[in-house]
XYZ file of C-alpha atoms in Angstrom:
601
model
C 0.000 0.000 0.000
C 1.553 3.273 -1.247
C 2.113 5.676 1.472
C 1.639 8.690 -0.246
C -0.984 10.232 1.495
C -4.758 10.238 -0.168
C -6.088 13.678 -1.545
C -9.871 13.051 -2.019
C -12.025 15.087 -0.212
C -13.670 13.338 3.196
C -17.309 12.131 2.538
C -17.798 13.548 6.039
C -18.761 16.515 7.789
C -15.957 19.247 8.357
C -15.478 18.153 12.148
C -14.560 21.793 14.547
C -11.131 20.516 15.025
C -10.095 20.660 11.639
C -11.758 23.768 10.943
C -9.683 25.018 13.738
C -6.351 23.024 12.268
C -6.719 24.542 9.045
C -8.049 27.711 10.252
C -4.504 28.334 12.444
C -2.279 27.639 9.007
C -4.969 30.340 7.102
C -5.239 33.102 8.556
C -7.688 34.741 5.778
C -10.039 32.101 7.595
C -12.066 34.470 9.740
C -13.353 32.604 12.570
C -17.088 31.653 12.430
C -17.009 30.691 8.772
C -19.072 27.301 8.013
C -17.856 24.549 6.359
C -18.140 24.923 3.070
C -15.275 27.806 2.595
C -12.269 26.241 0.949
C -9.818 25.250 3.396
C -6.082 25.203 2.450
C -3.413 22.629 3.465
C -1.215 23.837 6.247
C 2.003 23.556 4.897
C 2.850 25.576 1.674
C 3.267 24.105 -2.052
C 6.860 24.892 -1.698
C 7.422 23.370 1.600
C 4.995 19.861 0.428
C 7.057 19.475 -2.347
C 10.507 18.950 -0.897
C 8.713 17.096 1.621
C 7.823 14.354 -0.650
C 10.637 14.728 -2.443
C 12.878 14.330 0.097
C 11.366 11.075 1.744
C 12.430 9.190 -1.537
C 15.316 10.202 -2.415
C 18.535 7.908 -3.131
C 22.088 8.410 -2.563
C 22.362 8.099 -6.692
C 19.679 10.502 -6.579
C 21.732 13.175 -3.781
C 24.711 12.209 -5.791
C 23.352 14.114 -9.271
C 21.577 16.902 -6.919
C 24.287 17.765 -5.213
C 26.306 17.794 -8.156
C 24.634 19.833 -10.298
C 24.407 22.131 -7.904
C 28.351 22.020 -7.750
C 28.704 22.435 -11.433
C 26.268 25.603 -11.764
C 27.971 26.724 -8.589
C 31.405 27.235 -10.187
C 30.046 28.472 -13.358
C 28.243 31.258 -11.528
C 31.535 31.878 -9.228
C 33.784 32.297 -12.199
C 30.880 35.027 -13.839
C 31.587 36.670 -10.322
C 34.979 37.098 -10.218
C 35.623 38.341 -13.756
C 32.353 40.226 -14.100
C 33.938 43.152 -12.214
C 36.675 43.307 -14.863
C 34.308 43.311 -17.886
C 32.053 46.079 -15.965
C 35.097 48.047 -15.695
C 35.891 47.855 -19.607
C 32.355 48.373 -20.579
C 31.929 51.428 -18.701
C 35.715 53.322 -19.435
C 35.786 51.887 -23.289
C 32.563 51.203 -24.693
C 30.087 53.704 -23.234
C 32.926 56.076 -21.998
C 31.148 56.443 -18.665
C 33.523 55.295 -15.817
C 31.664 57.930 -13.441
C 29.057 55.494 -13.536
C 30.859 52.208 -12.059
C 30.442 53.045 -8.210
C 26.259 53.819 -9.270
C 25.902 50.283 -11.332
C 28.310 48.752 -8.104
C 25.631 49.859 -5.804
C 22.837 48.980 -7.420
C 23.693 45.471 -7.533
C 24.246 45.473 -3.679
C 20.827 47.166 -3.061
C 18.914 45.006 -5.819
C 21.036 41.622 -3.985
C 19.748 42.857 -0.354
C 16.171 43.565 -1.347
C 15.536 40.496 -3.325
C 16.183 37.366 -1.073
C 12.603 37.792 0.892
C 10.252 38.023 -2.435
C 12.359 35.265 -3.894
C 11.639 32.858 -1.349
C 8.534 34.119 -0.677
C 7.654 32.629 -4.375
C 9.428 29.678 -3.600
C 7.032 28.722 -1.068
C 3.852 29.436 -2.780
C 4.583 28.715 -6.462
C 6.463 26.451 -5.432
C 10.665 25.379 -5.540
C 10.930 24.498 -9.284
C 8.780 27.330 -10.536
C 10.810 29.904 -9.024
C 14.325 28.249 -9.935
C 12.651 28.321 -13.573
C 12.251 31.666 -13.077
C 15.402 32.883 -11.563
C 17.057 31.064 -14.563
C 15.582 33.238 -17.074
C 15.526 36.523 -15.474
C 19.901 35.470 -14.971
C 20.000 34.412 -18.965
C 17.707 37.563 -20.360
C 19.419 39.865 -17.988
C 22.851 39.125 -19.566
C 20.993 38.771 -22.981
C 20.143 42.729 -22.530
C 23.962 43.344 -21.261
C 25.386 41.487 -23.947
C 23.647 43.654 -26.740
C 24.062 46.820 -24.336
C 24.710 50.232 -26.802
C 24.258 52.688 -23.833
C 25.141 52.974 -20.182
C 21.509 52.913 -19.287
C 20.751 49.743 -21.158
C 23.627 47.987 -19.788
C 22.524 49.315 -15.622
C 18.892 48.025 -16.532
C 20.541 44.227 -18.118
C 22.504 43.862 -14.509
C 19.406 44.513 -12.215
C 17.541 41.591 -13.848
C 20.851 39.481 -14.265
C 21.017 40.448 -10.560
C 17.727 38.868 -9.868
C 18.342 35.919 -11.291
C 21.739 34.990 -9.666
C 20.955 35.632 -6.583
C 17.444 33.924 -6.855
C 19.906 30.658 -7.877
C 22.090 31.113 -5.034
C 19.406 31.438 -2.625
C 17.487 28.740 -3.966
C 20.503 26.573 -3.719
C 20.614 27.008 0.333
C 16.940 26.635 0.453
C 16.784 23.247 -1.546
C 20.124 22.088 0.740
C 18.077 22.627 3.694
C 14.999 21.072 2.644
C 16.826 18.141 2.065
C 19.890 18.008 4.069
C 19.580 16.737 7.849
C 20.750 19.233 10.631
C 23.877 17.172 11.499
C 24.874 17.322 7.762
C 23.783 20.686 6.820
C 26.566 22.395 7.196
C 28.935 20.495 5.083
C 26.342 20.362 1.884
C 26.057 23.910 2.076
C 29.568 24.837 1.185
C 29.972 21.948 -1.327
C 28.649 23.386 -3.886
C 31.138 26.521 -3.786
C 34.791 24.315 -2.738
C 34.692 23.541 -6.886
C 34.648 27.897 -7.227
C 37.639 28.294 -5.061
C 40.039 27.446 -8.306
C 38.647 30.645 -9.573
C 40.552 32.950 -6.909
C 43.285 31.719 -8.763
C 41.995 31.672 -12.510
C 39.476 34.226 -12.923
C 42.116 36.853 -13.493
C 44.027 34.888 -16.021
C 40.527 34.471 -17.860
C 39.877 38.219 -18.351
C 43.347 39.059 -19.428
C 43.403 36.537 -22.095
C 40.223 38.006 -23.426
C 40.562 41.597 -22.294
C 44.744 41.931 -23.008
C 47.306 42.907 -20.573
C 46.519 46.643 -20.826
C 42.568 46.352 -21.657
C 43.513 46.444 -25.427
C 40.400 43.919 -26.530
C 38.385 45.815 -23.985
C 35.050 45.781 -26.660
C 35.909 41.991 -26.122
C 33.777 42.551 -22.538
C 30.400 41.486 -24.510
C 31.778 37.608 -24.984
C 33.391 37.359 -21.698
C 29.145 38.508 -20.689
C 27.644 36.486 -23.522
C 29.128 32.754 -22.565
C 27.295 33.297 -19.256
C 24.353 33.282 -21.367
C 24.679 29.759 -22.629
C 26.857 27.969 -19.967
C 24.462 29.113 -16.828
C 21.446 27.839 -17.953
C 23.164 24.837 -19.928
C 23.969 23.808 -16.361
C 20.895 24.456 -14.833
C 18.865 22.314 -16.537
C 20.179 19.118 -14.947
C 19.244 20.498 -12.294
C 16.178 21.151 -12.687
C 15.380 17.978 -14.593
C 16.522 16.069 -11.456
C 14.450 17.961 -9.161
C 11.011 17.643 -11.595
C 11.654 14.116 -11.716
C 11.692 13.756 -8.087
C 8.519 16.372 -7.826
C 6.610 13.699 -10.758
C 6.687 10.516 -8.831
C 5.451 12.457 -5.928
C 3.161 14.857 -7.582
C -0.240 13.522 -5.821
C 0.759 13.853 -1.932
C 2.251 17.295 -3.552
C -1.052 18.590 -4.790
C -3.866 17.747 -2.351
C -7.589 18.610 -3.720
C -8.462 21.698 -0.998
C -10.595 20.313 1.834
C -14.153 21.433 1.520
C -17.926 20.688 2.065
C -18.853 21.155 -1.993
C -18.548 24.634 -1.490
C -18.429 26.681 -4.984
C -15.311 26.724 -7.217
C -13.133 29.834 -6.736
C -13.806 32.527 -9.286
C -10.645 34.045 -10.890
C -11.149 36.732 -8.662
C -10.762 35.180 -5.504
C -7.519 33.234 -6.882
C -5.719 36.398 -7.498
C -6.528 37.830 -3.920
C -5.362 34.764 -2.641
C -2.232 34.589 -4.487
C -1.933 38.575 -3.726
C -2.152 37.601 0.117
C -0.257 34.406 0.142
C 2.918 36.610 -1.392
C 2.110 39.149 0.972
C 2.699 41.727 -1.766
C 1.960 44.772 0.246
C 5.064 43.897 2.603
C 7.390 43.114 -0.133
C 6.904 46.381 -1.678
C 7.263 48.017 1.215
C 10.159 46.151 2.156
C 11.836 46.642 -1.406
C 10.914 49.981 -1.011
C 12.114 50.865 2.053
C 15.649 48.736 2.085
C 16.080 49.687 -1.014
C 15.952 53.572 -0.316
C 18.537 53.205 3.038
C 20.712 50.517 1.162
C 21.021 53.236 -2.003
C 22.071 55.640 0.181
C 23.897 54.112 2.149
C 26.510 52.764 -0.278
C 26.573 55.575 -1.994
C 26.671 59.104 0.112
C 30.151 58.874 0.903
C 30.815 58.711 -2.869
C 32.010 61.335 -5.331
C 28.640 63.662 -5.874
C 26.394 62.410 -3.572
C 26.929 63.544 0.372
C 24.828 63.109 3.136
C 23.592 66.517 3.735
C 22.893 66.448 0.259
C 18.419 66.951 -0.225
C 18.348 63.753 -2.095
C 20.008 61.564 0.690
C 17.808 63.350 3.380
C 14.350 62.319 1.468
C 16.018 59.074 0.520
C 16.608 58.259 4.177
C 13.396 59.762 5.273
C 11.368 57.733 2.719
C 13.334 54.866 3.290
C 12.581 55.151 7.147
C 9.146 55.629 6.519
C 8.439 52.629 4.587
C 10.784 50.472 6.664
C 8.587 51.706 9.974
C 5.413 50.872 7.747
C 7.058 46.968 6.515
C 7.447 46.193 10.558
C 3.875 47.341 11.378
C 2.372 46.139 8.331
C 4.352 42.933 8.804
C 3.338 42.563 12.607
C -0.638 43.652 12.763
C -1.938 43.381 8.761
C 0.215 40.732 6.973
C -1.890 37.443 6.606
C 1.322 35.760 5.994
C 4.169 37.593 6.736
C 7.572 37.407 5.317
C 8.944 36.095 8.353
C 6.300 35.412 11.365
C 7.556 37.509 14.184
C 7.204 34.223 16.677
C 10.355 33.414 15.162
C 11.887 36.921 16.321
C 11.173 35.722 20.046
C 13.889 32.458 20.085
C 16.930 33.260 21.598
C 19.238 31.588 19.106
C 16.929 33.337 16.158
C 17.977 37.305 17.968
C 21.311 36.192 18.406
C 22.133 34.860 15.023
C 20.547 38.387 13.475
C 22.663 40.304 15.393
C 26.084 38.398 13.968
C 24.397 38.981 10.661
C 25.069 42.548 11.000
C 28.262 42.637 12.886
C 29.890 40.258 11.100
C 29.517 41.285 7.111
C 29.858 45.014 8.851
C 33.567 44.311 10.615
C 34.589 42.568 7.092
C 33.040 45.565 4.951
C 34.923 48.387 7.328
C 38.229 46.055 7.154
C 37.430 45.709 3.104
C 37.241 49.204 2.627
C 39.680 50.236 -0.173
C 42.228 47.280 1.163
C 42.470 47.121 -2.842
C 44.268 50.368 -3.492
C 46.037 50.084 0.155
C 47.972 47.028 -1.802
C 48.915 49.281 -4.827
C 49.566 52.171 -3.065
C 51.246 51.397 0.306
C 51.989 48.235 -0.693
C 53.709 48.342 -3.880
C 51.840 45.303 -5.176
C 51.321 44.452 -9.146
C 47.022 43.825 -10.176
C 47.211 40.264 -10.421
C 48.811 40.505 -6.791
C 46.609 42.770 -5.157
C 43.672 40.712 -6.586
C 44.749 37.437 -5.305
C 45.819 38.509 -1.953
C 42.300 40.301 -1.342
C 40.970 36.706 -2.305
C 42.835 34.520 -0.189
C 40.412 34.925 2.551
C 37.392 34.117 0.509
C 39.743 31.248 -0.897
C 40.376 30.072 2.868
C 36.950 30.625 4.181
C 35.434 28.273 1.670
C 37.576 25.012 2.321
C 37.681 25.900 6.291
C 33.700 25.763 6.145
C 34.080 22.350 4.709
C 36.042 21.166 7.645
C 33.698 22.776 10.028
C 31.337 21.186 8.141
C 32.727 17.777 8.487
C 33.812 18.529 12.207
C 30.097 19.484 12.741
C 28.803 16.354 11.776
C 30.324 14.424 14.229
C 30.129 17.260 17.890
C 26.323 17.713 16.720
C 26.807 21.875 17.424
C 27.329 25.046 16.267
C 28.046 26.911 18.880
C 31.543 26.592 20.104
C 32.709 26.124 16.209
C 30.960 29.705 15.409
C 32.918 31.052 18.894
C 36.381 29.921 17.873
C 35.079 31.859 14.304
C 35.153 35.048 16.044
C 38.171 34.408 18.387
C 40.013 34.150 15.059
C 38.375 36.700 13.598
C 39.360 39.045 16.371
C 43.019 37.883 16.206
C 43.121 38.426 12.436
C 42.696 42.134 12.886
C 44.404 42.686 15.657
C 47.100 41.218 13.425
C 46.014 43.950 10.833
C 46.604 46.954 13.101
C 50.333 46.103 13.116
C 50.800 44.568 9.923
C 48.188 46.831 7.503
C 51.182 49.744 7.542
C 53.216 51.431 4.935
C 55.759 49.091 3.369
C 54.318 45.989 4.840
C 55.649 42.680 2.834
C 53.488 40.455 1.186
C 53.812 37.414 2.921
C 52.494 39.530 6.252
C 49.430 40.854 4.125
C 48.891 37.354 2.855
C 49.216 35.606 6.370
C 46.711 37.790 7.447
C 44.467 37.621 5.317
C 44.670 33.350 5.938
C 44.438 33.509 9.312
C 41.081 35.905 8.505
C 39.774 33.316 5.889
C 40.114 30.365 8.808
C 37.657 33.092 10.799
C 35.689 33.810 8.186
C 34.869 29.849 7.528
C 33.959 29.531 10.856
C 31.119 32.311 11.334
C 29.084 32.881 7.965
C 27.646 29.716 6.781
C 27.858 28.361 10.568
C 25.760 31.018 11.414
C 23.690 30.412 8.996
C 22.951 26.785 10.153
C 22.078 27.676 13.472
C 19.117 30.268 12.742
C 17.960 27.587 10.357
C 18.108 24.534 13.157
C 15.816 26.278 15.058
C 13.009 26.951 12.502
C 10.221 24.816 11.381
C 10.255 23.714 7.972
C 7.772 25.735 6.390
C 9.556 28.783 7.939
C 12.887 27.599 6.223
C 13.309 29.877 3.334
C 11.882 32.826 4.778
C 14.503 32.922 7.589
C 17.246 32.045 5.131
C 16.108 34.580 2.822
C 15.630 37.279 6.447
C 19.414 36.374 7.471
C 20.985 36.874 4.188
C 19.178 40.261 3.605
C 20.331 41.587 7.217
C 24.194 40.277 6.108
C 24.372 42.147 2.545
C 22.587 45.215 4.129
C 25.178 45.439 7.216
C 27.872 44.533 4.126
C 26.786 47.650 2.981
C 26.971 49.670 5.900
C 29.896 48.289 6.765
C 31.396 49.707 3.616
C 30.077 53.014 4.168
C 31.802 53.187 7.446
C 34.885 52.717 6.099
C 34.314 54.752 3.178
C 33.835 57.404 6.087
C 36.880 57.068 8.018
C 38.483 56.569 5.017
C 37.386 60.135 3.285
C 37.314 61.830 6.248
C 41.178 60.654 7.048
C 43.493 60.343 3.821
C 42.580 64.470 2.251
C 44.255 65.732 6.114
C 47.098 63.339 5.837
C 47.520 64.341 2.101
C 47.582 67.567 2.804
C 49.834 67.356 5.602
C 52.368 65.004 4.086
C 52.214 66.852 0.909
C 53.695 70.252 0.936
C 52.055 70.590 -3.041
C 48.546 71.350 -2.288
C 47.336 70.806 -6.228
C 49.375 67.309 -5.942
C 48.066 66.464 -2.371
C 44.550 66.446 -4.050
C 45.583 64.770 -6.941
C 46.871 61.752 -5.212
C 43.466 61.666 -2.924
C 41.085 61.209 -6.076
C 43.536 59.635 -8.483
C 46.201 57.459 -6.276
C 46.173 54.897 -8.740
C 46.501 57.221 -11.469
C 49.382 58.818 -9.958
C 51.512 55.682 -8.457
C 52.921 55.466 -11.907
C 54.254 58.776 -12.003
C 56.120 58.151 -8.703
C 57.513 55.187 -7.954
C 58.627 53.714 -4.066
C 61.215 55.883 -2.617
C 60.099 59.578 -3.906
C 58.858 61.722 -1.275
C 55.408 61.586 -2.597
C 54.698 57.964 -2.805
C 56.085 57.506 0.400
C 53.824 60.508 1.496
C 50.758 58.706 0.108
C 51.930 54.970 1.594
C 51.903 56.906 4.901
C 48.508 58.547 4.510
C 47.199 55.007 3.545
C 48.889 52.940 6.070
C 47.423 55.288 9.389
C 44.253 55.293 7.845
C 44.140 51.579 7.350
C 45.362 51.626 11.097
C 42.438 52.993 12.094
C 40.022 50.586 9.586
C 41.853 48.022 11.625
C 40.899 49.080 15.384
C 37.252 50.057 14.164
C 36.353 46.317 12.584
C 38.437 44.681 15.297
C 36.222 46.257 17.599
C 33.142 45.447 16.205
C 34.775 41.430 16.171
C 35.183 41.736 19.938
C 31.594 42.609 20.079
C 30.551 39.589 17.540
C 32.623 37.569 20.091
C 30.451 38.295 23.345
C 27.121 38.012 21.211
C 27.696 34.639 19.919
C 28.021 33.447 23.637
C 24.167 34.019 23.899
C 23.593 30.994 21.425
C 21.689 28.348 22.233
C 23.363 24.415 23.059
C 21.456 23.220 19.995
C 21.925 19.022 19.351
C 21.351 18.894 15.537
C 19.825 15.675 14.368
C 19.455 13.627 11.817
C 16.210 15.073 10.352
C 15.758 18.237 8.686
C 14.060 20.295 11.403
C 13.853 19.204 15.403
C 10.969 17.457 16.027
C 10.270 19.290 19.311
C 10.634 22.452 17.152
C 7.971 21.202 14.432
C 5.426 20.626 17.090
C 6.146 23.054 18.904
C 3.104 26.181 19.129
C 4.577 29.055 17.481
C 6.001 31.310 19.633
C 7.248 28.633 21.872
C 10.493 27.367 19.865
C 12.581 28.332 22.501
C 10.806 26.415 25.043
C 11.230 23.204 22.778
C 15.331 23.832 22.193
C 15.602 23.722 25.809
C-alpha cells in the first residue's frame, strides 16, 4: 500500500477541530465561517514538495543533486569574479562612462539585499521548481540585454535583472540544501557546492586578461566574456532542474492535495488572485523593497564622489526609506496574513542572536574591506594580479575551512563553540592587521593575514547560517534564510560606508599634511592609482601617500576589530542546539509558534 498520502475530499462533515487546524495555518479564515469555505493545506506548495521529495530520495539521486548544484555553482563563481573586470571595460571603453561604475556597483548590492525575501517568498507558494525556472531566465535575459548593451543605461537596466536571477539561484541553492539536508549534515552540503569555485581565486584573473589583453587592449571583447554566461548558466541548470522535476513527478499527488471542503463553490478568478496577492504578501514586499532599497542606495553611496549626506536627495532618501521600513514592521506585525517572516520566530533566543552576527559580522569585514584594494597598490607596492589574489585569499580560505567545520560538525552535533572559535580568530586576524596593515608591509604579512582571517571567516558565515535555520520549522525555512541573508548584505553595505567614512574623512588631512604641493596632495586623494605610476617607491610623494594610507588603514583596523570583539560576546548568547538527523527538530515542528525556545531547551 503506497504511502503517499490520499487527496480526495472526506465524505464527512468538516469536524470543529479541523476547521480550527486549518483555520490556524490560514489566517484569511475568519473565525465563524461554516464549512463549506475552501480550506487550504497547512504547509505551503513549496514546503509539500521537498517534503515528498525528500522522503524518496537515493544516494544516486543526492549524488546528481548535489552535483549539479556544484557544477552551476562554479560556473556562476567564475561570472563573479571576472564580471567586475568586464564592468570596468564596458563602462571606461565602450560607453565612456567610468563615473558610472560606483552607481551600477551599488545597485547590484541594493537590488542583492532587497531580493532574497520576495524570492523565497515565491518559492514557497509557487512552489521550488517554478521559481528556480524563473530565476534562470531573469539570470539568462538579464545578460541577454547586457550582452547587446549600446548605452550605459541599457547595460545598468541588463545587470538589475541578471542580478535577480543569480541571486534567486544562489538562494534557492541554500533553500533546496536545507529542505533536504539533515541538521547534522547541513553544514557540510552547504559549502559543497562553492569548494569547486575556489580554483577561480586563482583563474578568474588569467581568464579576463586573455580576453581583455594585458593593458585592456580587446576591452570591446567585454560582450563575450558577458555572452558565454548566457549559454553555460542555464546549460547547467537544466540538470538540475530535470533532477528535481523528476523527483517532484513521482510524488506529484501527496504534492497537490484537492483543498478540503464541504462542496462549497469553485473559486472565481477573482478570488484566486486575492489569494495569491495575500499568500505573497505583496503589500510587505513592496514596502520592504521599497524601504531597504531607499537606506541601502544611500547608504553605499553618500560617501561617494557627488552624492553627500547633507545632500536633499540623501535626506528624502533616508526619510522615505525610514518611513516605509517603519510601515514593513507594522504592516508585517498587525496586517500581513502571511508575513515574510512570522515575528514568533523573532522571540527564540538563538533566532535574535544569530541576526545580530548577521550585521556585525559582514559590517567588521566591509569596514576592514574598505579600499584594502588600493592600500595594496599604493602602500603596498603590489602588481594587479597581486593585489587581486591577496584580497581573495580569505574568501579562498573561508570556503575550504567551512568544509572542515562542516565535516567537524557532523560528528560534535553543534554550532556553537565552532561559530565562537570563528570570532576568536576573527578578532586575532585584525588585531594582526593593526600592526601589519602599515606602509611598506611585505606580502607574505598581508597574505598571512588575510589566511588567518579566511580560517575566521569559515567559521562564522555559513555556521551562522545553520544555526538560525536549526531552530526553525520547515515551512519557515526559506523565509529565515532569505531574512538572514538580507540583514548580512545590508550590514555589508553599511559596513562599507563606514569605512568609506573614516576613510574620506582621514586620507585628504594626511595628504595635505604630508604633501607640501597642495594641487598634488589632491591629486593623489582622487587619483592614487593614477598617480603611483608617475612616482615610484622611494620619492617623497609615494612615500607621502603609503603613509597617509597605512594610518588610515590603522584605524580601519581598530574600528572592525572592535566590532569582532563585540561579535565575540554576542555569539556566547547561542543556544546548546543538538542537531539531528532530520531536517528540522521534532520538538521544534510541534512546537506552538512562539514557543520554539521552550522546545530547544
Amino acid at each position: 500500500m503506497s504511502s503517499t498520502p490520499s487527496t480526495r475530499a472526506p465524505s464527512h462533515e468538516i469536524t470543529d477541530e479541523e476547521k480550527a487546524d486549518y483555520a490556524s495555518a490560514s489566517p484569511s479564515l475568519k473565525q465563524g465561517d461554516t464549512a463549506d469555505a475552501t480550506l487550504v493545506p497547512a504547509k505551503s506548495r513549496g514546503v509539500r514538495q521537498m517534503e515528498a521529495l525528500s522522503n524518496r530520495m537515493s544516494v544516486k539521486y543526492r549524488v546528481l543533486l548535489y552535483g549539479g548544484f556544484a557544477l552551476l555553482a562554479y560556473v556562476m563563481s567564475l561570472d563573479q569574479y571576472t564580471n567586475r573586470s568586464y564592468l570596468s571595460a564596458a563602462t571606461s571603453v565602450s560607453f565612456a562612462a567610468h563615473s558610472t561604475l560606483t552607481t551600477i556597483s551599488a545597485l547590484k548590492s541594493v537590488f542583492q539585499a532587497v531580493s532574497q525575501p520576495p524570492i523565497a517568498k515565491i518559492a514557497d507558494v509557487a512552489g521550488r521548481i517554478e521559481c528556480y525556472a524563473l530565476c534562470v531566465f531573469l539570470y539568462a535575459l538579464g545578460y541577454i540585454v547586457v550582452a547587446s548593451a549600446q548605452n550605459i543605461y541599457a547595460y545598468a537596466a541588463g545587470t538589475s535583472i541578471n542580478v535577480l536571477g543569480i541571486t534567486g539561484l544562489f538562494l534557492l541553492q541554500n533553500i533546496i540544501i536545507a529542505d533536504i539536508s539533515s541538521l547534522r549534515n547541513r553544514l557540510f552540503w552547504s559549502i559543497f557546492p562553492s569548494i569547486p569555485g575556489t580554483i577561480n581565486v586563482w583563474v578568474s584573473g588569467n581568464i579576463t586578461q586573455s580576453l581583455l589583453g594585458k593593458a585592456n587592449q580587446n576591452a570591446s571583447m567585454w560582450r563575450w566574456g558577458i555572452g558565454m554566461f548566457c549559454i553555460l548558466t542555464p546549460a547547467l541548470a537544466v540538470p538540475v532542474m530535470l533532477t528535481l522535476g523528476i523527483g517532484m513527478r513521482k510524488s506529484k499527488k501527496a504534492v497537490e492535495p484537492a483543498p478540503v471542503s464541504n462542496e462549497g463553490p469553485r473559486r472565481s478568478f477573482w478570488q484566486k488572485t486575492v489569494s495569491v496577492f495575500w499568500s505573497l504578501d505583496i503589500i510587505g514586499l513592496l514596502l520592504l523593497v521599497g524601504g531597504f532599497g531607499m537606506l541601502l542606495t544611500i547608504i553605499t553611496i553618500a560617501n561617494g564622489k557627488g552624492s553627500h549626506w547633507k545632500d536633499p536627495h540623501s535626506i528624502a532618501l533616508l526619510t522615505v526609506g525610514g518611513i516605509l521600513v517603519v510601515g514593513f514592521v507594522l504592516w508585517e506585525r498587525f496586517g500581513a496574513r502571511h508575513p515574510l517572516i512570522p515575528f514568533t520566530l523573532l522571540t527564540n533566543r538563538t533566532v535574535i542572536v544569530c541576526f545580530f552576527l548577521a550585521v556585525i559580522h559582514p559590517a567588521a569585514g566591509g569596514v576592514i574591506g574598505s579600499y584594502f584594494y588600493t592600500y595594496l597598490l599604493v602602500a603596498g607596492d603590489q602588481t594587479t594580479l597581486s593585489a587581486t589574489r591577496i584580497t581573495s585569499i580569505a574568501s579562498f580560505t573561508g570556503t575550504l575551512t567551512a568544509a572542515v567545520m562542516g565535516i567537524v560538525v557532523r560528528y560534535i552535533r553543534v554550532l556553537k563553540p565552532v561559530i565562537i572559535l570563528g570570532f576568536c580568530i576573527e578578532v586575532l586576524a585584525f588585531g594582526l592587521m593593526i600592526r601589519y596593515r602599515d606602509a611598506g608591509a611585505s606580502k607574505g604579512d598581508l597574505a598571512v593575514v588575510q589566511l588567518v582571517r579566511g580560517f575566521g571567516v569559515g567559521c562564522i558565515g555559513f555556521p551562522v547560517q545553520a544555526a538560525i535555520q536549526s531552530v526553525s520549522k520547515h515551512e519557515h525555512l526559506g523565509a529565515i534564510t532569505a531574512g538572514y541573508l538580507t540583514v548580512y548584505y545590508l550590514a555589508g553595505g553599511v559596513g562599507s560606508a563606514i569605512g568609506g567614512g573614516i576613510w574620506s574623512n582621514s586620507v585628504p588631512g594626511k595628504m595635505q599634511s604630508y604633501i607640501s604641493n597642495s594641487t598634488l596632495a589632491a591629486q593623489a586623494y582622487a587619483n592614487p592609482i593614477g598617480l603611483i605610476a608617475k612616482f615610484p617607491p622611494g620619492t617623497p610623494v609615494r612615500e607621502a601617500m603609503s603613509r597617509a594610507h597605512g594610518e588610515t588603514q590603522r584605524i580601519l583596523s581598530i574600528t572592525g576589530t572592535a566590532l569582532a570583539a563585540v561579535g565575540l560576546l554576542v555569539a556566547f548568547g547561542l543556544e546548546w542546539v543538538k542537531l539531528t538527523d532530520n531536517v528540522t527538530l521534532d520538538k521544534v515542528e510541534k512546537a506552538e509558534d512562539g514557543k520554539v525556545s521552550e522546545a530547544v531547551k
